[in-house]
Short mmCIF file of C-alpha atoms in Angstrom, two decimals:
data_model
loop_
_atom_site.label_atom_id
_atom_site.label_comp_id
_atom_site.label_asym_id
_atom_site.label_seq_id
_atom_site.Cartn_x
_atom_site.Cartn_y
_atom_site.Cartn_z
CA UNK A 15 3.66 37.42 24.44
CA UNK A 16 0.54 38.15 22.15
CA UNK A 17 -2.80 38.91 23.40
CA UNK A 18 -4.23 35.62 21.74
CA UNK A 19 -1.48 33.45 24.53
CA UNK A 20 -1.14 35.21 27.42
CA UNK A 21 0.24 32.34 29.05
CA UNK A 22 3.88 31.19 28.63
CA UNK A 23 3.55 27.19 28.19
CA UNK A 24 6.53 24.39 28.05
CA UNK A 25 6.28 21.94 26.03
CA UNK A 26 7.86 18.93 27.68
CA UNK A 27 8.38 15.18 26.12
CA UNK A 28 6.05 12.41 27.56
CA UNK A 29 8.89 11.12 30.14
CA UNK A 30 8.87 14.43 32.56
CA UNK A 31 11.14 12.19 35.30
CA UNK A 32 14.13 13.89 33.72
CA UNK A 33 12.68 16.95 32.75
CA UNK A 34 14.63 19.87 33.19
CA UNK A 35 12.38 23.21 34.08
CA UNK A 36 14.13 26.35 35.47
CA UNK A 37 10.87 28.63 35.54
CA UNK A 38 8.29 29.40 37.78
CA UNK A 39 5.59 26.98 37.13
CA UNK A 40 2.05 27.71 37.91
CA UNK A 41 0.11 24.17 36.89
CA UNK A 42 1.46 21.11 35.01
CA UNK A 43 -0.92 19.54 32.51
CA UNK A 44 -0.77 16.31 30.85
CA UNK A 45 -2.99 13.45 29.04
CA UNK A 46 -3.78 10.38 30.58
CA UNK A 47 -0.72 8.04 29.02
CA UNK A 48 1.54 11.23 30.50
CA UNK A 49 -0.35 11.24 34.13
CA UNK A 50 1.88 9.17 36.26
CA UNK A 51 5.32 11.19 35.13
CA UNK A 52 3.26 14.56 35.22
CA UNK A 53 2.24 13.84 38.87
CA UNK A 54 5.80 13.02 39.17
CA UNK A 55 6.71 16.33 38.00
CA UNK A 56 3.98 18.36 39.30
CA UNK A 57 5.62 17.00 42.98
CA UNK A 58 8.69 18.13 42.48
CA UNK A 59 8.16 21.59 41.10
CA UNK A 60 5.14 21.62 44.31
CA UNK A 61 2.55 22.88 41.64
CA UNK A 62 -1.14 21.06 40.86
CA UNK A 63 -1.50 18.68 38.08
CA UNK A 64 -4.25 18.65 35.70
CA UNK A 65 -4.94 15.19 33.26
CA UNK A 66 -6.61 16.67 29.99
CA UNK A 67 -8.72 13.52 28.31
CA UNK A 68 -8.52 15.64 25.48
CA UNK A 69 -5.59 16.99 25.26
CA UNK A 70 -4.24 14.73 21.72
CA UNK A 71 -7.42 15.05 20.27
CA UNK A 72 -7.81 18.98 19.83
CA UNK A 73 -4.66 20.40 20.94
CA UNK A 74 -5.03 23.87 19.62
CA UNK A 75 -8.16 24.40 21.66
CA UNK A 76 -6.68 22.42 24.38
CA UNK A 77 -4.20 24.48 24.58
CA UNK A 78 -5.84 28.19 24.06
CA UNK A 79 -7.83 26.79 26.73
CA UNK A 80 -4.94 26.10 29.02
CA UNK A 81 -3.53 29.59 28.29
CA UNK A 82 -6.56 31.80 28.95
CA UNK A 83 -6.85 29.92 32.27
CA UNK A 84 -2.97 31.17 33.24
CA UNK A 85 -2.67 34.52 32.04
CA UNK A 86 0.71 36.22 32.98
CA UNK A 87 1.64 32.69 34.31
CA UNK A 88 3.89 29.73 32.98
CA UNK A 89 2.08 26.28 32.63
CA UNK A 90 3.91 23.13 31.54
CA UNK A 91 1.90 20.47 28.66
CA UNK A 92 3.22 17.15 29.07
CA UNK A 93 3.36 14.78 26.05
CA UNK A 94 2.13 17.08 23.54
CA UNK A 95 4.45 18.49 20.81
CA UNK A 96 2.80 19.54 17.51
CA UNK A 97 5.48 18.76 15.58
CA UNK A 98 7.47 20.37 17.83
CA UNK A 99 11.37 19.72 19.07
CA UNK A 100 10.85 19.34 22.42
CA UNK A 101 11.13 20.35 25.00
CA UNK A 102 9.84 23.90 23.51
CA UNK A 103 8.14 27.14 24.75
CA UNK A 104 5.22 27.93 22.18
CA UNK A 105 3.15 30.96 21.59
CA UNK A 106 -0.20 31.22 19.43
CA UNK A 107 0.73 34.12 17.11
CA UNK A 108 -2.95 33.45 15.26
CA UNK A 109 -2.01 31.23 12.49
CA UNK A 110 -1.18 28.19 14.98
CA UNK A 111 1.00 27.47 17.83
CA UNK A 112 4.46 28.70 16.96
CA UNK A 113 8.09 27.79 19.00
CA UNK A 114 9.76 30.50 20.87
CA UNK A 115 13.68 30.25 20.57
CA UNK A 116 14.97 29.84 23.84
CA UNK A 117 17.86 31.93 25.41
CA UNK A 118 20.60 29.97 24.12
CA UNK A 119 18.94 29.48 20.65
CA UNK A 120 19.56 33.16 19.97
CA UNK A 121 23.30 33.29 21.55
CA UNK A 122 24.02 30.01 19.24
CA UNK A 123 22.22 31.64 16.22
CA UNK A 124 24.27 35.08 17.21
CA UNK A 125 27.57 32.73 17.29
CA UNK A 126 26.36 30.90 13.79
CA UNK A 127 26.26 34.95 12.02
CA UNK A 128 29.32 35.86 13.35
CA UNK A 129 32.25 33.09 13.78
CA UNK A 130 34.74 34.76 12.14
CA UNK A 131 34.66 37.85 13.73
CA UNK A 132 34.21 36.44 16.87
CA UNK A 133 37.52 34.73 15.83
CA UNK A 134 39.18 38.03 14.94
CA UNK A 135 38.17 40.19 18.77
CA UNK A 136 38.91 37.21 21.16
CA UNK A 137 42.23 37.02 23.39
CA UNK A 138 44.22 34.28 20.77
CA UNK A 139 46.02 32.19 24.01
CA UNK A 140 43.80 29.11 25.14
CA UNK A 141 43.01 29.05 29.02
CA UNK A 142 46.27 27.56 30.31
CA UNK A 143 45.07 28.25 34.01
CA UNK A 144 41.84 25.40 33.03
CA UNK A 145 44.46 23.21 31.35
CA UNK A 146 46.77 23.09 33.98
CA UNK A 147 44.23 22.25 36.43
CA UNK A 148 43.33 19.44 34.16
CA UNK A 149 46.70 18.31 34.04
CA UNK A 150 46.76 17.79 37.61
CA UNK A 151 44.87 15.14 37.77
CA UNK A 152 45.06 13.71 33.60
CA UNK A 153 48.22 12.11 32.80
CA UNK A 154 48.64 12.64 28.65
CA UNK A 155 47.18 9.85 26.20
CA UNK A 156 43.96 11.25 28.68
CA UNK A 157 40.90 11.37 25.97
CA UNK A 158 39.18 14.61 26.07
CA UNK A 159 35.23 15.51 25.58
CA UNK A 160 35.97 19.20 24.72
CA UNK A 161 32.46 20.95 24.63
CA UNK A 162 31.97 23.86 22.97
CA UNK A 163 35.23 24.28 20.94
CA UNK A 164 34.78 27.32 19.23
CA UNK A 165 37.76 28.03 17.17
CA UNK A 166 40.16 25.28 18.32
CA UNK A 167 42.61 26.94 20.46
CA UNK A 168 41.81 25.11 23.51
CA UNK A 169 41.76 21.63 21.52
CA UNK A 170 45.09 22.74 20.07
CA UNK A 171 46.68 22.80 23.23
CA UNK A 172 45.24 20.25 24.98
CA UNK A 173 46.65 18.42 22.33
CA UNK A 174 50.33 20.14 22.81
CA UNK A 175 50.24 18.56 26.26
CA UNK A 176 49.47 14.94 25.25
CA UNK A 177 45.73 14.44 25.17
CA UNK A 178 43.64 13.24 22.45
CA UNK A 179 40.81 15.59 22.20
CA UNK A 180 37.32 15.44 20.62
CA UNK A 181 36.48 18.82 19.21
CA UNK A 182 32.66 19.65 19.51
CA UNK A 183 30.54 22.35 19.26
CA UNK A 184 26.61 23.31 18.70
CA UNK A 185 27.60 25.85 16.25
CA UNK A 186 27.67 24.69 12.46
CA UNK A 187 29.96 27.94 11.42
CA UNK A 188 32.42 26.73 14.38
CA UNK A 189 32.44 23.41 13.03
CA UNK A 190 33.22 24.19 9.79
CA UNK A 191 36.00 26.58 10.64
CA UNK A 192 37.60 23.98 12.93
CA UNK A 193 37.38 21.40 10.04
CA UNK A 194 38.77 23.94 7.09
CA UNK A 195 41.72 24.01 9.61
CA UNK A 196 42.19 20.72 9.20
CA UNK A 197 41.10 19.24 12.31
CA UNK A 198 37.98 16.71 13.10
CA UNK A 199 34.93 18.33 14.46
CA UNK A 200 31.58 17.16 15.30
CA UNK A 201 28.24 19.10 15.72
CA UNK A 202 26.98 18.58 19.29
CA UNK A 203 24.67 20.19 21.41
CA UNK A 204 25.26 19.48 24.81
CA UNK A 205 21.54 20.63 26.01
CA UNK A 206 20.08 17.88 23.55
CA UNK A 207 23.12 14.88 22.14
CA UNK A 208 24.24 12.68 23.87
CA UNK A 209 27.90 12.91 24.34
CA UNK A 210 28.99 9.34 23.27
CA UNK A 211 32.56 8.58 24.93
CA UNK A 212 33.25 7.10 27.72
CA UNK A 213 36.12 9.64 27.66
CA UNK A 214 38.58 10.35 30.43
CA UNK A 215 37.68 14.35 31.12
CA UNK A 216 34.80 16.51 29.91
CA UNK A 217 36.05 20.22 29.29
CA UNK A 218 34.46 23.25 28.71
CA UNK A 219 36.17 26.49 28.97
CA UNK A 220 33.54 29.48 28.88
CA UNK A 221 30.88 27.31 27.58
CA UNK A 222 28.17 26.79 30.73
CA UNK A 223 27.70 30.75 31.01
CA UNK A 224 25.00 30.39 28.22
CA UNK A 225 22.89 27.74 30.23
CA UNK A 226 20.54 28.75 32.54
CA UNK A 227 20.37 26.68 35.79
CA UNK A 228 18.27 24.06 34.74
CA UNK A 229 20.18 23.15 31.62
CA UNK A 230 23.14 23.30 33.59
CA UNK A 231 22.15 20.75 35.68
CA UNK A 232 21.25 18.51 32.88
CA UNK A 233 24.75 19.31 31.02
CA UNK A 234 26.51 18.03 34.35
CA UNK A 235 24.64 14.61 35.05
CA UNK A 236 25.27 14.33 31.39
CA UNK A 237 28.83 15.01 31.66
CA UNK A 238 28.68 12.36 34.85
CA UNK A 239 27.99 9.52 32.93
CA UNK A 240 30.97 10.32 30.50
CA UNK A 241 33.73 11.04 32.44
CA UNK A 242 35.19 10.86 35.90
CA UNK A 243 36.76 14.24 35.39
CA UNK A 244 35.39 18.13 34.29
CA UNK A 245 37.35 21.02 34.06
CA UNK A 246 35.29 24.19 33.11
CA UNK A 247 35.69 27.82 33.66
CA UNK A 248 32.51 30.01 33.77
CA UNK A 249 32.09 33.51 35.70
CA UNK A 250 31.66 35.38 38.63
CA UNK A 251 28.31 37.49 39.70
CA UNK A 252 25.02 37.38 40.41
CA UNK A 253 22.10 36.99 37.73
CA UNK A 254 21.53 37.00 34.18
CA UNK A 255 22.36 39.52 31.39
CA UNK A 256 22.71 40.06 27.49
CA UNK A 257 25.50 41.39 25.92
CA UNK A 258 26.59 42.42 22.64
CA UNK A 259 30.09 42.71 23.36
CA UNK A 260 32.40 41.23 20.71
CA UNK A 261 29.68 39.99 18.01
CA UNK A 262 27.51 43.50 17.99
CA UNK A 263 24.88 40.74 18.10
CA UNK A 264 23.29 39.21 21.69
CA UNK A 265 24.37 36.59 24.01
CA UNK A 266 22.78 35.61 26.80
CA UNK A 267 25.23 34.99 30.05
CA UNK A 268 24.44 33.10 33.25
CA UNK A 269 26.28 34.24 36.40
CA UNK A 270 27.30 32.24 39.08
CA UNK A 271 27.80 32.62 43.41
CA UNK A 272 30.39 30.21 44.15
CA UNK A 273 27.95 28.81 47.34
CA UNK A 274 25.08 27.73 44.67
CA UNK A 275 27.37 26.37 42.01
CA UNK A 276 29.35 24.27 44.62
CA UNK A 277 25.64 22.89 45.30
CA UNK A 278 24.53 22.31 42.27
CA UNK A 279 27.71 19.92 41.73
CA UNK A 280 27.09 18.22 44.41
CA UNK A 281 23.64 17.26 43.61
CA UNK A 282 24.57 16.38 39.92
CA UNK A 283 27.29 13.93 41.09
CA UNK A 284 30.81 16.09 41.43
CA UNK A 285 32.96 16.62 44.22
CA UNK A 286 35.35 20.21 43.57
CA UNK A 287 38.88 19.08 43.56
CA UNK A 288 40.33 22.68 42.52
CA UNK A 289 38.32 26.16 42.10
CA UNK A 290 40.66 29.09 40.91
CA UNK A 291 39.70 32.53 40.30
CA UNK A 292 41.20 34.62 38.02
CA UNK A 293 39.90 38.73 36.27
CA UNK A 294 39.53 39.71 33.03
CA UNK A 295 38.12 42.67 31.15
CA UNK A 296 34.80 41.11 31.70
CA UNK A 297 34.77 40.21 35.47
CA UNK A 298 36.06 37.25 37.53
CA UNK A 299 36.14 33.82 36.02
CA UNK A 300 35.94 30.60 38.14
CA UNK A 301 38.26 27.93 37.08
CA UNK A 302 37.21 24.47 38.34
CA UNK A 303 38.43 20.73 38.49
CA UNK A 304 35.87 18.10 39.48
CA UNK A 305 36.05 14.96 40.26
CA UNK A 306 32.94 12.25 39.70
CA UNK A 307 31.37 11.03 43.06
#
């Protein structure tokens, strides 16, 4: 961060009931319209909250106030965007307040540069271990909610085995590459669409890895309200890293402890019917079947 903003500050929307924050806040602020869901908030991350009469009326200054107040800290602003998609981390860079692309902004824009050749370096067989799990409990005619599609080869054999699949993903380039194969695709983000259906499954074979643990748990109560089963595979470790491998351009990775994923789950309205683990080049992969509560 820039001298001018030494303060890292979240931009949330005006309803912060749902609000999904996976950093360690210091303070919520928000204006009066935004007090009751900010005290709502500022409960359940255990932090103080702060109503700011003026917060819509001078927002820069509001907000360079806020910052030099919380220096080396993270703050979230309720209700305030400046023309902002929200929710968004900003940063004064001395023209204005400017957004900070998140984590999984830069993997998606890493993925949008470099489809083809991520194409070209990836193993060409589609996860039969996820599908077969799926199987187990899908009988065919089953309609799909495939997120994160990539190139298709998952989609093609889900559809080999009977199901009618949706092909999504939040990358454009993907998209278009599914679609010059001659297959439907649609563009959705599962951090910010909504995923339309109902469908019977949701799957999503190394797709949650780029999600920290807060959008995770958005993704799943998302994927609970549009299907009664999920089949997903993500990996194996402890932490968070960035890699280059395959693109020569970065990707942020989430790892997972089976313990805390099992929880999370739970709490976002799964029950585990199936985890399978399985190695690769790359490290252990969990492959999971889970059934709505």
């Amino acid at each position: 961060m820039n001298l001018m903003c030494p303060a890292r500050i979240l931009l949330l929307p005006g309803d912060g009931r749902d609000a999904a924050v996976g950093e360690r806040v210091a303070q919520v602020y928000a204006g009066p319209f935004e007090a009751a869901a900010g005290a709502r908030l500022a409960d359940r991350l255990g932090v103080r909250l702060s109503v700011v009469p003026e917060l819509t009326q001078r927002p820069d200054a509001e907000l360079q106030a806020i910052a030099d107040l919380h220096r080396g800290e993270t703050v979230v602003v309720l209700g305030l965007d400046l023309g902002l998609r929200l929710p968004a981390v900003v940063e004064h860079t001395g023209d204005g307040w400017t957004r900070v692309a998140s984590d999984n902004e830069v993997t998606l824009a890493s993925y949008e540069q470099a489809a083809g050749k991520f194409r070209d370096s990836i193993p060409k067989e589609p996860n039969h271990a996820l599908i077969d799990l799926l199987a187990e409990r899908l009988e065919p005619g089953g309609r799909v909610l495939e997120l994160g599609s990539g190139t298709g080869k998952d989609a093609l054999e889900l559809e080999h085995r009977g199901y009618v699949v949706r092909r999504t993903d939040a990358t454009q380039a993907f998209v278009e590459m599914m679609r010059s194969d001659g297959y439907a695709a649609d563009r959705v983000n599962a951090l910010t669409d909504d995923f339309g259906g109902p469908y019977d499954a949701v799957y999503a074979s190394a797709v949650f890895l780029h999600f920290d643990r807060a959008q995770l748990d958005g993704v799943l109560r998302k994927a609970a309200r549009t299907a009664p089963l999920l089949a997903f595979a993500t990996r194996e470790g402890k932490g968070e890293e960035w890699s280059n491998r395959h693109l020569d351009l970065p990707r942020h990775f989430v790892l997972w402890q089976e313990g805390p994923l099992r929880d999370l789950l739970t709490a976002t309205g799964w029950s585990v019917e199936r985890l399978e683990r399985g190695d690769s080049k790359i490290g252990t992969w969990f492959q999971i079947l889970a059934l709505r509560s």
